[in-house]
């Protein structure tokens, strides 16, 4: 057998000898998973079957894995006996790497949980999309939505806004925004869109890629939290939230009005700054015993405002748990009952005087 210097190099062997390796040595260079296929291909060559080229891996002496493409044809003598196989070998490692990388991107596009859509900047139509994008809009498959006018996917009230976002993306390369899509049946969903304008070396826009997430449930939760936050902030009762050590993390406006403290004066401190030393110690012991056991506590405090005036709070304190059951915060809702207590005492005194 005669090998060219390039054949030695591709096989990872030094071309310092004219002697080609034996078939046994050659097979030792082949990746174990490809040896059977190479053996079969070699037999087919000898049988004059002219098999197609074969792709296989070799392991060089330095440990490098290399992909090769070989093709061969059998030459016979005048009597028809096999004389030699004339073959070619080509290094296809880089093309294999590129094909593998391309397949990774294809798989990422196809199996991504978020919707991905590729749009033509000239026709304004959808070139293609992944299954997640089609499913999000309740189409059966990407083919059903391909070539659709992009703007028809948006709620009519958002069209002008979207045109502005496209201009921003084209100018700066990308933009993120929230909008409203319309499903196939006409219903609406809230979406988060990350739009990228892909350009060539001259700056010409080749296509636009949008990654889209359905944030309908998130928007519902945000609206619920917003309502709750407004209810807490606008409550006429003092509300404050502490961590599990009793350090204040939040106070509402009513707390500030009733106590005289500004938020920055109490955040990070404990409710002890309200103590007047007239509330029985057992009240605090009962409070901590109850809330640390995971139950709500209700009781009265004689507190002191920032200006030193005392007032009576009726407090409802509730522990907040994580999903695992661990207590992370406490919520205190307090009503100033000073006037109620005073009126009740005056009424009681009046009754006693009548008696």
JSON list of N, CA, C and O in Angstrom, two decimals, residues 56-83:
[
{"chain": "A", "resi": 56, "resn": "UNK", "atom": "N", "xyz": [-16.12, 8.72, 8.88]},
{"chain": "A", "resi": 56, "resn": "UNK", "atom": "CA", "xyz": [-15.72, 8.02, 10.09]},
{"chain": "A", "resi": 56, "resn": "UNK", "atom": "C", "xyz": [-14.77, 8.89, 10.90]},
{"chain": "A", "resi": 56, "resn": "UNK", "atom": "O", "xyz": [-14.26, 9.90, 10.42]},
{"chain": "A", "resi": 57, "resn": "UNK", "atom": "N", "xyz": [-14.56, 8.46, 12.15]},
{"chain": "A", "resi": 57, "resn": "UNK", "atom": "CA", "xyz": [-13.68, 9.21, 13.04]},
{"chain": "A", "resi": 57, "resn": "UNK", "atom": "C", "xyz": [-12.39, 8.43, 13.29]},
{"chain": "A", "resi": 57, "resn": "UNK", "atom": "O", "xyz": [-12.42, 7.19, 13.35]},
{"chain": "A", "resi": 58, "resn": "UNK", "atom": "N", "xyz": [-11.33, 9.19, 13.44]},
{"chain": "A", "resi": 58, "resn": "UNK", "atom": "CA", "xyz": [-10.07, 8.57, 13.87]},
{"chain": "A", "resi": 58, "resn": "UNK", "atom": "C", "xyz": [-9.63, 9.23, 15.16]},
{"chain": "A", "resi": 58, "resn": "UNK", "atom": "O", "xyz": [-10.03, 10.36, 15.48]},
{"chain": "A", "resi": 59, "resn": "UNK", "atom": "N", "xyz": [-8.82, 8.49, 15.90]},
{"chain": "A", "resi": 59, "resn": "UNK", "atom": "CA", "xyz": [-8.22, 9.02, 17.13]},
{"chain": "A", "resi": 59, "resn": "UNK", "atom": "C", "xyz": [-6.72, 9.06, 16.92]},
{"chain": "A", "resi": 59, "resn": "UNK", "atom": "O", "xyz": [-6.07, 8.02, 16.81]},
{"chain": "A", "resi": 60, "resn": "UNK", "atom": "N", "xyz": [-6.17, 10.26, 16.81]},
{"chain": "A", "resi": 60, "resn": "UNK", "atom": "CA", "xyz": [-4.73, 10.39, 16.58]},
{"chain": "A", "resi": 60, "resn": "UNK", "atom": "C", "xyz": [-3.95, 10.02, 17.83]},
{"chain": "A", "resi": 60, "resn": "UNK", "atom": "O", "xyz": [-4.52, 9.92, 18.93]},
{"chain": "A", "resi": 61, "resn": "UNK", "atom": "N", "xyz": [-2.66, 9.84, 17.66]},
{"chain": "A", "resi": 61, "resn": "UNK", "atom": "CA", "xyz": [-1.82, 9.48, 18.79]},
{"chain": "A", "resi": 61, "resn": "UNK", "atom": "C", "xyz": [-1.80, 10.58, 19.85]},
{"chain": "A", "resi": 61, "resn": "UNK", "atom": "O", "xyz": [-1.52, 10.32, 21.02]},
{"chain": "A", "resi": 62, "resn": "UNK", "atom": "N", "xyz": [-2.09, 11.81, 19.44]},
{"chain": "A", "resi": 62, "resn": "UNK", "atom": "CA", "xyz": [-2.12, 12.92, 20.41]},
{"chain": "A", "resi": 62, "resn": "UNK", "atom": "C", "xyz": [-3.47, 13.01, 21.13]},
{"chain": "A", "resi": 62, "resn": "UNK", "atom": "O", "xyz": [-3.66, 13.86, 21.99]},
{"chain": "A", "resi": 63, "resn": "UNK", "atom": "N", "xyz": [-4.42, 12.12, 20.76]},
{"chain": "A", "resi": 63, "resn": "UNK", "atom": "CA", "xyz": [-5.72, 12.12, 21.42]},
{"chain": "A", "resi": 63, "resn": "UNK", "atom": "C", "xyz": [-6.78, 12.93, 20.72]},
{"chain": "A", "resi": 63, "resn": "UNK", "atom": "O", "xyz": [-7.92, 13.01, 21.17]},
{"chain": "A", "resi": 64, "resn": "UNK", "atom": "N", "xyz": [-6.44, 13.53, 19.60]},
{"chain": "A", "resi": 64, "resn": "UNK", "atom": "CA", "xyz": [-7.41, 14.36, 18.86]},
{"chain": "A", "resi": 64, "resn": "UNK", "atom": "C", "xyz": [-8.38, 13.47, 18.09]},
{"chain": "A", "resi": 64, "resn": "UNK", "atom": "O", "xyz": [-7.99, 12.46, 17.50]},
{"chain": "A", "resi": 65, "resn": "UNK", "atom": "N", "xyz": [-9.66, 13.85, 18.14]},
{"chain": "A", "resi": 65, "resn": "UNK", "atom": "CA", "xyz": [-10.67, 13.16, 17.34]},
{"chain": "A", "resi": 65, "resn": "UNK", "atom": "C", "xyz": [-10.85, 13.92, 16.04]},
{"chain": "A", "resi": 65, "resn": "UNK", "atom": "O", "xyz": [-11.07, 15.14, 16.06]},
{"chain": "A", "resi": 66, "resn": "UNK", "atom": "N", "xyz": [-10.80, 13.22, 14.92]},
{"chain": "A", "resi": 66, "resn": "UNK", "atom": "CA", "xyz": [-10.87, 13.87, 13.62]},
{"chain": "A", "resi": 66, "resn": "UNK", "atom": "C", "xyz": [-11.85, 13.12, 12.73]},
{"chain": "A", "resi": 66, "resn": "UNK", "atom": "O", "xyz": [-11.87, 11.89, 12.70]},
{"chain": "A", "resi": 67, "resn": "UNK", "atom": "N", "xyz": [-12.69, 13.87, 12.02]},
{"chain": "A", "resi": 67, "resn": "UNK", "atom": "CA", "xyz": [-13.63, 13.27, 11.08]},
{"chain": "A", "resi": 67, "resn": "UNK", "atom": "C", "xyz": [-13.01, 13.24, 9.68]},
{"chain": "A", "resi": 67, "resn": "UNK", "atom": "O", "xyz": [-12.46, 14.25, 9.22]},
{"chain": "A", "resi": 68, "resn": "UNK", "atom": "N", "xyz": [-13.12, 12.06, 9.02]},
{"chain": "A", "resi": 68, "resn": "UNK", "atom": "CA", "xyz": [-12.59, 11.92, 7.66]},
{"chain": "A", "resi": 68, "resn": "UNK", "atom": "C", "xyz": [-13.67, 11.37, 6.74]},
{"chain": "A", "resi": 68, "resn": "UNK", "atom": "O", "xyz": [-14.59, 10.66, 7.18]},
{"chain": "A", "resi": 69, "resn": "UNK", "atom": "N", "xyz": [-13.52, 11.70, 5.46]},
{"chain": "A", "resi": 69, "resn": "UNK", "atom": "CA", "xyz": [-14.39, 11.15, 4.41]},
{"chain": "A", "resi": 69, "resn": "UNK", "atom": "C", "xyz": [-13.51, 10.40, 3.43]},
{"chain": "A", "resi": 69, "resn": "UNK", "atom": "O", "xyz": [-12.59, 10.98, 2.84]},
{"chain": "A", "resi": 70, "resn": "UNK", "atom": "N", "xyz": [-13.77, 9.11, 3.27]},
{"chain": "A", "resi": 70, "resn": "UNK", "atom": "CA", "xyz": [-12.97, 8.30, 2.35]},
{"chain": "A", "resi": 70, "resn": "UNK", "atom": "C", "xyz": [-13.84, 7.74, 1.23]},
{"chain": "A", "resi": 70, "resn": "UNK", "atom": "O", "xyz": [-15.02, 7.43, 1.44]},
{"chain": "A", "resi": 71, "resn": "UNK", "atom": "N", "xyz": [-13.25, 7.63, 0.06]},
{"chain": "A", "resi": 71, "resn": "UNK", "atom": "CA", "xyz": [-13.90, 6.98, -1.08]},
{"chain": "A", "resi": 71, "resn": "UNK", "atom": "C", "xyz": [-12.87, 6.10, -1.75]},
{"chain": "A", "resi": 71, "resn": "UNK", "atom": "O", "xyz": [-11.67, 6.38, -1.72]},
{"chain": "A", "resi": 72, "resn": "UNK", "atom": "N", "xyz": [-13.30, 4.99, -2.32]},
{"chain": "A", "resi": 72, "resn": "UNK", "atom": "CA", "xyz": [-12.34, 4.08, -2.92]},
{"chain": "A", "resi": 72, "resn": "UNK", "atom": "C", "xyz": [-12.93, 3.28, -4.07]},
{"chain": "A", "resi": 72, "resn": "UNK", "atom": "O", "xyz": [-14.13, 3.13, -4.18]},
{"chain": "A", "resi": 73, "resn": "UNK", "atom": "N", "xyz": [-12.03, 2.77, -4.92]},
{"chain": "A", "resi": 73, "resn": "UNK", "atom": "CA", "xyz": [-12.44, 1.92, -6.04]},
{"chain": "A", "resi": 73, "resn": "UNK", "atom": "C", "xyz": [-11.40, 0.83, -6.22]},
{"chain": "A", "resi": 73, "resn": "UNK", "atom": "O", "xyz": [-10.19, 1.05, -6.02]},
{"chain": "A", "resi": 74, "resn": "UNK", "atom": "N", "xyz": [-11.85, -0.35, -6.54]},
{"chain": "A", "resi": 74, "resn": "UNK", "atom": "CA", "xyz": [-10.95, -1.50, -6.68]},
{"chain": "A", "resi": 74, "resn": "UNK", "atom": "C", "xyz": [-10.41, -1.57, -8.12]},
{"chain": "A", "resi": 74, "resn": "UNK", "atom": "O", "xyz": [-11.17, -1.48, -9.07]},
{"chain": "A", "resi": 75, "resn": "UNK", "atom": "N", "xyz": [-9.10, -1.76, -8.24]},
{"chain": "A", "resi": 75, "resn": "UNK", "atom": "CA", "xyz": [-8.48, -2.02, -9.54]},
{"chain": "A", "resi": 75, "resn": "UNK", "atom": "C", "xyz": [-8.10, -3.50, -9.58]},
{"chain": "A", "resi": 75, "resn": "UNK", "atom": "O", "xyz": [-7.60, -4.06, -8.60]},
{"chain": "A", "resi": 76, "resn": "UNK", "atom": "N", "xyz": [-8.36, -4.13, -10.73]},
{"chain": "A", "resi": 76, "resn": "UNK", "atom": "CA", "xyz": [-8.04, -5.56, -10.89]},
{"chain": "A", "resi": 76, "resn": "UNK", "atom": "C", "xyz": [-7.04, -5.72, -12.03]},
{"chain": "A", "resi": 76, "resn": "UNK", "atom": "O", "xyz": [-6.91, -4.84, -12.90]},
{"chain": "A", "resi": 77, "resn": "UNK", "atom": "N", "xyz": [-6.35, -6.88, -12.02]},
{"chain": "A", "resi": 77, "resn": "UNK", "atom": "CA", "xyz": [-5.38, -7.14, -13.08]},
{"chain": "A", "resi": 77, "resn": "UNK", "atom": "C", "xyz": [-6.08, -7.73, -14.30]},
{"chain": "A", "resi": 77, "resn": "UNK", "atom": "O", "xyz": [-7.33, -7.85, -14.33]},
{"chain": "A", "resi": 78, "resn": "UNK", "atom": "N", "xyz": [-5.32, -8.15, -15.27]},
{"chain": "A", "resi": 78, "resn": "UNK", "atom": "CA", "xyz": [-5.90, -8.67, -16.50]},
{"chain": "A", "resi": 78, "resn": "UNK", "atom": "C", "xyz": [-6.71, -9.93, -16.27]},
{"chain": "A", "resi": 78, "resn": "UNK", "atom": "O", "xyz": [-7.65, -10.24, -17.03]},
{"chain": "A", "resi": 79, "resn": "UNK", "atom": "N", "xyz": [-6.36, -10.65, -15.20]},
{"chain": "A", "resi": 79, "resn": "UNK", "atom": "CA", "xyz": [-7.10, -11.88, -14.90]},
{"chain": "A", "resi": 79, "resn": "UNK", "atom": "C", "xyz": [-8.33, -11.62, -14.06]},
{"chain": "A", "resi": 79, "resn": "UNK", "atom": "O", "xyz": [-9.07, -12.54, -13.71]},
{"chain": "A", "resi": 80, "resn": "UNK", "atom": "N", "xyz": [-8.53, -10.35, -13.69]},
{"chain": "A", "resi": 80, "resn": "UNK", "atom": "CA", "xyz": [-9.71, -10.02, -12.90]},
{"chain": "A", "resi": 80, "resn": "UNK", "atom": "C", "xyz": [-9.50, -10.16, -11.41]},
{"chain": "A", "resi": 80, "resn": "UNK", "atom": "O", "xyz": [-10.46, -10.07, -10.64]},
{"chain": "A", "resi": 81, "resn": "UNK", "atom": "N", "xyz": [-8.23, -10.37, -11.03]},
{"chain": "A", "resi": 81, "resn": "UNK", "atom": "CA", "xyz": [-7.96, -10.48, -9.60]},
{"chain": "A", "resi": 81, "resn": "UNK", "atom": "C", "xyz": [-7.72, -9.09, -9.00]},
{"chain": "A", "resi": 81, "resn": "UNK", "atom": "O", "xyz": [-7.11, -8.23, -9.64]},
{"chain": "A", "resi": 82, "resn": "UNK", "atom": "N", "xyz": [-8.20, -8.90, -7.76]},
{"chain": "A", "resi": 82, "resn": "UNK", "atom": "CA", "xyz": [-7.98, -7.60, -7.11]},
{"chain": "A", "resi": 82, "resn": "UNK", "atom": "C", "xyz": [-6.49, -7.26, -7.05]},
{"chain": "A", "resi": 82, "resn": "UNK", "atom": "O", "xyz": [-5.66, -8.11, -6.68]},
{"chain": "A", "resi": 83, "resn": "UNK", "atom": "N", "xyz": [-6.15, -6.07, -7.44]},
{"chain": "A", "resi": 83, "resn": "UNK", "atom": "CA", "xyz": [-4.75, -5.64, -7.44]},
{"chain": "A", "resi": 83, "resn": "UNK", "atom": "C", "xyz": [-4.49, -4.60, -6.36]},
{"chain": "A", "resi": 83, "resn": "UNK", "atom": "O", "xyz": [-3.55, -4.69, -5.59]}
]
